[in-house]
PDB file of C-alpha atoms in Angstrom:
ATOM      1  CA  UNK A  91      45.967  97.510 195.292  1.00  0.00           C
ATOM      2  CA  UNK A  92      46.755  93.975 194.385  1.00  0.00           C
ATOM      3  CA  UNK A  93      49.166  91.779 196.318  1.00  0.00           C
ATOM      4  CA  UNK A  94      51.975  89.742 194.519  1.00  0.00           C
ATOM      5  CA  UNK A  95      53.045  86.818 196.077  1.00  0.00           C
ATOM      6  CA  UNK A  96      56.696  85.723 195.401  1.00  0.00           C
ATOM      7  CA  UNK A  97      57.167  82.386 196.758  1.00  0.00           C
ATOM      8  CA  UNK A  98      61.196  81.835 198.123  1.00  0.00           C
ATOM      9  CA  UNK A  99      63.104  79.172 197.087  1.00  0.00           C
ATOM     10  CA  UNK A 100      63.034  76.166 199.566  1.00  0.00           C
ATOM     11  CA  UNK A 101      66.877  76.389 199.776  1.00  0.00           C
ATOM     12  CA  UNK A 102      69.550  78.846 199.175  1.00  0.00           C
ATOM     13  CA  UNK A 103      73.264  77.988 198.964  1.00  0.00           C
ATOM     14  CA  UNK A 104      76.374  80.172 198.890  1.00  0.00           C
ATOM     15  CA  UNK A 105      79.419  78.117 197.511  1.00  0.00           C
ATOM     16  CA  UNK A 106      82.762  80.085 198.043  1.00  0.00           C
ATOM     17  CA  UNK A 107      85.178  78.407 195.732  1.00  0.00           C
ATOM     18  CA  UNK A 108      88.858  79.162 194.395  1.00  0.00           C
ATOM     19  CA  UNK A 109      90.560  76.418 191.750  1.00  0.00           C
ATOM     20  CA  UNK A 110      88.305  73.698 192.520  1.00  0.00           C
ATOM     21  CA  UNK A 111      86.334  73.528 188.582  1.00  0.00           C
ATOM     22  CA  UNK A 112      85.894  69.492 188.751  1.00  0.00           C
ATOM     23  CA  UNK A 113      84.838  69.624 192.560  1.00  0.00           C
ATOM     24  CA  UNK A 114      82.352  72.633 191.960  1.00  0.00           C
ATOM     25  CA  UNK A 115      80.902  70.554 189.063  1.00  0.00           C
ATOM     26  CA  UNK A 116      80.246  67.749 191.225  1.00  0.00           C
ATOM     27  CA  UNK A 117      78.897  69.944 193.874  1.00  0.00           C
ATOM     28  CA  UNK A 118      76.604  71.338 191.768  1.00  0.00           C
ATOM     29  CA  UNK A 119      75.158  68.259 189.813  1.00  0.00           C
ATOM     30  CA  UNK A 120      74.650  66.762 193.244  1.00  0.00           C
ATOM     31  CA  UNK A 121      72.812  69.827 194.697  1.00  0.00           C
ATOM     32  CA  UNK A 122      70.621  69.785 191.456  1.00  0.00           C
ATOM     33  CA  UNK A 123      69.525  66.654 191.653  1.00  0.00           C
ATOM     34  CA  UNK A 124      68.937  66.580 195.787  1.00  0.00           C
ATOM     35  CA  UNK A 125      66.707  69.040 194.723  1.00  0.00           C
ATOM     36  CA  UNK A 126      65.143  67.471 191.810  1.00  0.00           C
ATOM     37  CA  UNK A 127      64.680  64.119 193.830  1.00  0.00           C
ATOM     38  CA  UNK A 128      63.030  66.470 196.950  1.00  0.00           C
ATOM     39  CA  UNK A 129      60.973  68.089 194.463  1.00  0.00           C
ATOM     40  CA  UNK A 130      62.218  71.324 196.100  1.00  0.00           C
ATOM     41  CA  UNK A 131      63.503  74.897 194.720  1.00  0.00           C
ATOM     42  CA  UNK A 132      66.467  76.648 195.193  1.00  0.00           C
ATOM     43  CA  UNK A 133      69.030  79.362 194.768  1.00  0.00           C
ATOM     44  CA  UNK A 134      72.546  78.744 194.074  1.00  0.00           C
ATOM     45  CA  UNK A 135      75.158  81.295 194.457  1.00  0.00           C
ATOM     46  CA  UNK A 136      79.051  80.330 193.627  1.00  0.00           C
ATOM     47  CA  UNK A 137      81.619  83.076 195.030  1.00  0.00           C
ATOM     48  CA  UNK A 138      84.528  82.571 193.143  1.00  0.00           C
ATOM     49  CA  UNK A 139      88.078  83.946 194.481  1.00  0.00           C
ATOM     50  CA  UNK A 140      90.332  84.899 191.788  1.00  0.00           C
ATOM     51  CA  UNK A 141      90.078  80.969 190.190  1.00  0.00           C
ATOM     52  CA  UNK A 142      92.685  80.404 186.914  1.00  0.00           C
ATOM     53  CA  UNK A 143      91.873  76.987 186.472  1.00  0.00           C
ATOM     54  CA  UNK A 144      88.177  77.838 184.336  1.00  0.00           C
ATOM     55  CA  UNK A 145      85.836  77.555 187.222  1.00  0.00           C
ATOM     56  CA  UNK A 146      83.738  80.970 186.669  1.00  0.00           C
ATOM     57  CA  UNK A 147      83.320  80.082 182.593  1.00  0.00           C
ATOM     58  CA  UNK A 148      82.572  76.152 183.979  1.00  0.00           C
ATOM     59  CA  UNK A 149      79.338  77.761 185.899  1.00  0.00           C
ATOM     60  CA  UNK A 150      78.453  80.438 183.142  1.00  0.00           C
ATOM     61  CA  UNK A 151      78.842  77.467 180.514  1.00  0.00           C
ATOM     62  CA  UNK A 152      77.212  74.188 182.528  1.00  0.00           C
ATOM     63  CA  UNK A 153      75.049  76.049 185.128  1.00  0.00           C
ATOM     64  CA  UNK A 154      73.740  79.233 183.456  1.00  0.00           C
ATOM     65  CA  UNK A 155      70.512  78.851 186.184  1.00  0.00           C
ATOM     66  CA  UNK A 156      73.580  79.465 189.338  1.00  0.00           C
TER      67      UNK A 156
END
């Protein structure tokens, strides 16, 4: 039987966030390109608390990758 290597990302980041859409956005332009300028991968994961100010569609919208 054949092996399959699945290579993990280089970096994985939980963001817990509640109301913050402009400061998430920032966050996560920033993180992207840390990680384009390392030449690195990584997972992104944005826990969202109950947000009413359009953070969740924000991600979903600008960061369909997170």
């Amino acid at each position: 039987m054949a092996e399959v290597k699945v290579e993990a990302p280089d970096l994985a980041v939980v963001i817990v966030s509640w109301n913050v859409r402009e400061r998430l956005r920032a966050c996560l332009q920033a993180l992207q390109a840390e990680l384009a300028r390392w030449g690195r991968q990584g997972t992104v994961w944005v826990v969202d608390n109950g947000s009413t100010d359009g953070s969740p569609a924000m991600v979903r919208h600008a960061f369909p990758q997170v």
